[in-house]
Coordinates of C-alpha atoms and ligand atoms in Angstrom, one line a residue:
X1 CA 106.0 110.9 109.0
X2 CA 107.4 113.9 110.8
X3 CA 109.0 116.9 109.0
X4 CA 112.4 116.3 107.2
X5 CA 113.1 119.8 108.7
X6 CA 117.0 117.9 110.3
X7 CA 117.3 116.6 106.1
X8 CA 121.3 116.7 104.9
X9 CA 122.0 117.4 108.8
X10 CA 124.6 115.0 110.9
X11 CA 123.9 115.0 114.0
X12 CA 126.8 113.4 116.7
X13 CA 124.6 113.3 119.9
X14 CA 126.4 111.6 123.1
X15 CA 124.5 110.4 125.7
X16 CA 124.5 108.7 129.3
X17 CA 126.9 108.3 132.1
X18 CA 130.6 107.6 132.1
X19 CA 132.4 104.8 134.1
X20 CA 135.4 105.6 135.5
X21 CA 136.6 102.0 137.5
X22 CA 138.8 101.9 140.2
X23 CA 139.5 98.2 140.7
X24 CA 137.5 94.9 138.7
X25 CA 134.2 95.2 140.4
X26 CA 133.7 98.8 141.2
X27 CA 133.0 102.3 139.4
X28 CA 133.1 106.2 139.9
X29 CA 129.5 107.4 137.6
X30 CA 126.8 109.5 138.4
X31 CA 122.7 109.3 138.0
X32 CA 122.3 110.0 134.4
X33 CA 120.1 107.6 132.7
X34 CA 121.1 108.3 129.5
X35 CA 117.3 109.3 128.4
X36 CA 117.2 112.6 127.1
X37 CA 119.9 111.8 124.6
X38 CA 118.4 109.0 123.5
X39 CA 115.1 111.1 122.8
X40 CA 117.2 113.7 121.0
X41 CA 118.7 110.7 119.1
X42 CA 115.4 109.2 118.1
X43 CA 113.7 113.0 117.6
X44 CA 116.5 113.7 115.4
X45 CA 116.2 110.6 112.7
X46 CA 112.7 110.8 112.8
X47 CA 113.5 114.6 111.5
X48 CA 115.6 113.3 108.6
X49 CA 119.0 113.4 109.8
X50 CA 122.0 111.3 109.7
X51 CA 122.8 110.9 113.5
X52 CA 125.7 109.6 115.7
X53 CA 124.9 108.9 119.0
X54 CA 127.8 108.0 121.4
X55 CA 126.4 106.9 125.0
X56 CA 127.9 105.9 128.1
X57 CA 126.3 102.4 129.7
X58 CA 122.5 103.1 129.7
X59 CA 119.7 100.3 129.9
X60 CA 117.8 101.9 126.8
X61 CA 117.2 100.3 123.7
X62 CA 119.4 101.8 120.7
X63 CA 117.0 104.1 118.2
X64 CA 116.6 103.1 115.2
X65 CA 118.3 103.8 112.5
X66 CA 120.7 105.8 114.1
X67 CA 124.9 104.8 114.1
X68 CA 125.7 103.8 118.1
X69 CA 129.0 104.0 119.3
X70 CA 129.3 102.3 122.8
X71 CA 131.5 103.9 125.3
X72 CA 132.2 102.8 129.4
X73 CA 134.9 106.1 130.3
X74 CA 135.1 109.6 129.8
X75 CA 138.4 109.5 128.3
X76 CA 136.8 106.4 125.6
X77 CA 134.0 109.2 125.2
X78 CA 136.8 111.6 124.3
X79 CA 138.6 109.5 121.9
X80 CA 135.0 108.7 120.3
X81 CA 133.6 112.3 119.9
X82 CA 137.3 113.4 118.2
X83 CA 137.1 110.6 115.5
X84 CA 133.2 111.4 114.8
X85 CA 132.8 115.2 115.2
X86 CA 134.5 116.2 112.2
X87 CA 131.1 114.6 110.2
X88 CA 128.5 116.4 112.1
X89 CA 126.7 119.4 111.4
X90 CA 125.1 119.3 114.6
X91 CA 126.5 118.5 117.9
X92 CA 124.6 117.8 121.0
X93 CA 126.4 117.1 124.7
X94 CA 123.8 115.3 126.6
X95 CA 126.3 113.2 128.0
X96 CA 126.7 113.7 132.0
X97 CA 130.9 112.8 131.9
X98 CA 132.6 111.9 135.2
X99 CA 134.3 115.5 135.7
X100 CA 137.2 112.8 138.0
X101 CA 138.0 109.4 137.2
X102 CA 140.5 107.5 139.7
X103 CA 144.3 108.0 139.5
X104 CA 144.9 104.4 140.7
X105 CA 143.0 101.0 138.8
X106 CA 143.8 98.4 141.3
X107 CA 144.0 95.1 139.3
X108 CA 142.6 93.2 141.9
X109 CA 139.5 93.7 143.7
X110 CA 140.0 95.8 146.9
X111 CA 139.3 93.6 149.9
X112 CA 137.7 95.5 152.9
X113 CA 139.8 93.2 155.7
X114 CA 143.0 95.9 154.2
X115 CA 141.4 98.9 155.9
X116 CA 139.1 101.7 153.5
X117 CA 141.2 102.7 150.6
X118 CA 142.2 106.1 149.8
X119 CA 141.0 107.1 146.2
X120 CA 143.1 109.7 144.5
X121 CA 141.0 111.2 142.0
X122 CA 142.4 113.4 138.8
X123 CA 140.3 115.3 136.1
X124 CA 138.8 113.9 133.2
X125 CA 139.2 116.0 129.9
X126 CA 136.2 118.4 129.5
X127 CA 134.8 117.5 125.4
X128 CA 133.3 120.1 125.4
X129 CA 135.2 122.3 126.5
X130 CA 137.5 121.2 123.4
X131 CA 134.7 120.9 120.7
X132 CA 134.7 125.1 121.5
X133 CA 137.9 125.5 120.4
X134 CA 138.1 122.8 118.0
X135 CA 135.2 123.1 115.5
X136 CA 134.4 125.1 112.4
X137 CA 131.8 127.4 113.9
X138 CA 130.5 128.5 110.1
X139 CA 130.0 124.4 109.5
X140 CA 128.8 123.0 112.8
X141 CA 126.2 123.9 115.5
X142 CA 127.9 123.4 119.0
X143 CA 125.2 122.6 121.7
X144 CA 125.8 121.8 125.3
X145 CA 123.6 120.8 128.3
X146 CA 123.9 121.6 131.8
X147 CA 122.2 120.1 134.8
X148 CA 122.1 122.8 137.6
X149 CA 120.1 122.7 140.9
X150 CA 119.6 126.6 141.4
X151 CA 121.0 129.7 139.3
X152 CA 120.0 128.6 136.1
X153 CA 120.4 131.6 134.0
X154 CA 123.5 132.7 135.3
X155 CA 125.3 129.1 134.9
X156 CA 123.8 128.6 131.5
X157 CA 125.3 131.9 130.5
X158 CA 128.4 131.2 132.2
X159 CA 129.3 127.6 130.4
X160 CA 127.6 129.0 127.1
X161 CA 130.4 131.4 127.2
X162 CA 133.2 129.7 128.7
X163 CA 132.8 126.5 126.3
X164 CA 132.6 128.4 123.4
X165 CA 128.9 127.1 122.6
X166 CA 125.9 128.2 120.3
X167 CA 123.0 126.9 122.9
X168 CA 123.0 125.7 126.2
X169 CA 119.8 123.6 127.6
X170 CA 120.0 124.1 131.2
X171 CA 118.2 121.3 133.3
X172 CA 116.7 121.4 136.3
X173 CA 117.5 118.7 138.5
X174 CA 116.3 120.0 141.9
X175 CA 112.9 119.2 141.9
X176 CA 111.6 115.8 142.1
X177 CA 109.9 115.5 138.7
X178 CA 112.6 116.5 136.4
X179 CA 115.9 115.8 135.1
X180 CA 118.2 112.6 136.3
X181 CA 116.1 109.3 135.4
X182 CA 112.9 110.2 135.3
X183 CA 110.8 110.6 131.6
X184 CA 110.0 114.1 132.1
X185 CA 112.5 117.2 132.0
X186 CA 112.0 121.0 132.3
X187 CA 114.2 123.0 130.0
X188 CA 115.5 126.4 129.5
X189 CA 117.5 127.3 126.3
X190 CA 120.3 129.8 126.5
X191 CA 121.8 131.2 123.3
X192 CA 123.2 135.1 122.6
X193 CA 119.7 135.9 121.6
X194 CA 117.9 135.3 124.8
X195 CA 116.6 132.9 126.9
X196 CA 113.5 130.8 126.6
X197 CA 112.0 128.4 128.8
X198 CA 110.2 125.2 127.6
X199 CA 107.7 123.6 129.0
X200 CA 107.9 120.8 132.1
X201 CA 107.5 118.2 129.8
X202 CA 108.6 114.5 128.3
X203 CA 112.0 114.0 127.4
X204 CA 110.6 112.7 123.8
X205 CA 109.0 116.3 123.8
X206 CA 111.8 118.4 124.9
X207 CA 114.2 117.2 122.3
X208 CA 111.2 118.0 119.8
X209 CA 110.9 121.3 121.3
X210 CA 114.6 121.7 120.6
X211 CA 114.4 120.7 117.7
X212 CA 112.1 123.2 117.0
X213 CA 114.2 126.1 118.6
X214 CA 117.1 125.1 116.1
X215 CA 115.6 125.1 113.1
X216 CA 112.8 128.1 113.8
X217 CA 116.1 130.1 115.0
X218 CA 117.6 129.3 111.9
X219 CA 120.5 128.2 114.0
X220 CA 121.3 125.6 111.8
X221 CA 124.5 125.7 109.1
X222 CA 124.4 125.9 105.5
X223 CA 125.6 122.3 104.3
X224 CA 127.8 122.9 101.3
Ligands
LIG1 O1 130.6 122.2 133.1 P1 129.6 121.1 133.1 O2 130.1 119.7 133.3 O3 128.4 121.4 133.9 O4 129.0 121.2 131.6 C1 128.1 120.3 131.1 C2 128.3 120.1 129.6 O5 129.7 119.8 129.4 C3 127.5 119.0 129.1 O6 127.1 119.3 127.8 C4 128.5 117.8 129.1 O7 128.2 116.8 128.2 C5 129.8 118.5 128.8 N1 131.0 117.9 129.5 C6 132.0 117.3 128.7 N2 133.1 116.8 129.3 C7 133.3 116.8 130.6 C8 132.3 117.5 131.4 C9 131.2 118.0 130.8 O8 131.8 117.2 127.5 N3 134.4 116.3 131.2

């Protein structure tokens, strides 16, 4: 059994790609496979806690024991995280959201003998974003991820500050053994304490390693 160090925690963890459709057959999404928030998921119950986990279409196997709430769009992401976040001590954004979805949904499939279609796209509502102005920063731990090719340190620190966020895990997804769908990931943790850089390592690990940071930070918040 692993340490009940997450005990009396709620932890709402989303995860995956969004879909954002733009006729019957056909999608906007992006390359996220939904697996390092899945391992923070499964890390996270194994730790003791409670955990939500809210994830976009993935091909992984729920965890066990932990409360899944499916979602397909960003803005069905949105609606989810409001109605949950309110429980959770805890909240990790592992979710890579569609930043656009389409401003038309034709209701019939686009046919390719009517000449290439012009997609107008319009933004999707940045959660997090909201989270850092909506939660009780004395009851709940806001953490975000962000998958950067180059300038890690400096776009960690920027979105850690712009969202409003306790920790930002910055993910390197330039090089070819790390971040979208693979099983391995390389992360550096930002908070307003420093920076420290984990270990290229499993997914299963990272979210350990985390883990780890969180509660030997003592970032975590009193539960009353
Ligand atoms: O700004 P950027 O999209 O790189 O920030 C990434 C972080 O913001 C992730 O934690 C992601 O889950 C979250 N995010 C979000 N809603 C969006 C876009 C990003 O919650 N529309």
């Amino acid at each position: 059994l692993a340490v009940q160090d997450l005990a009396g925690q709620v932890v709402l963890v989303t995860a995956g790609p969004t879909r954002e459709p733009y006729d019957p057959a056909r999608f906007l999404s992006n390359r996220s496979s939904g697996k390092m928030g899945y391992a923070l998921a499964r890390t996270a119950f194994r730790r003791g806690a409670e955990v939500i986990l809210v994830s976009g279409p993935t091909h992984l196997s729920p965890p066990a024991g932990v409360r899944l709430v499916q979602v397909s769009t960003a803005r069905q992401m949105h609606e989810a995280v409001l109605t949950h976040y309110q429980e959770a001590s805890v909240i990790v954004k592992a979710a890579a959201v569609s930043d656009f979805r389409s401003a038309d949904e034709y209701r019939e499939k686009i046919k390719k003998d009517q000449g290439a279609p012009v997609l107008r796209l319009e933004p999707n509502p940045d959660i997090l974003l909201e989270l850092g102005t909506l939660r009780d920063p004395r009851q709940q731990l806001l953490v975000g991820f962000a998958a950067e090719s180059s300038n890690f340190e400096q776009e960690g620190r920027r979105k850690l500050a712009k969202k409003n966020l306790d920790l930002i895990a910055v993910n390197d997804i330039g090089s070819a053994h790390c971040g979208f769908e693979t099983d391995a990931n390389r992360l550096i943790l930002i908070d307003n304490d420093g920076v420290t850089e984990l270990p290229h390592t499993s997914k299963m690990r990272s979210a350990d390693l985390l883990w780890d940071h969180i509660v030997g930070n003592g970032l975590l918040r009193e539960r009353p």
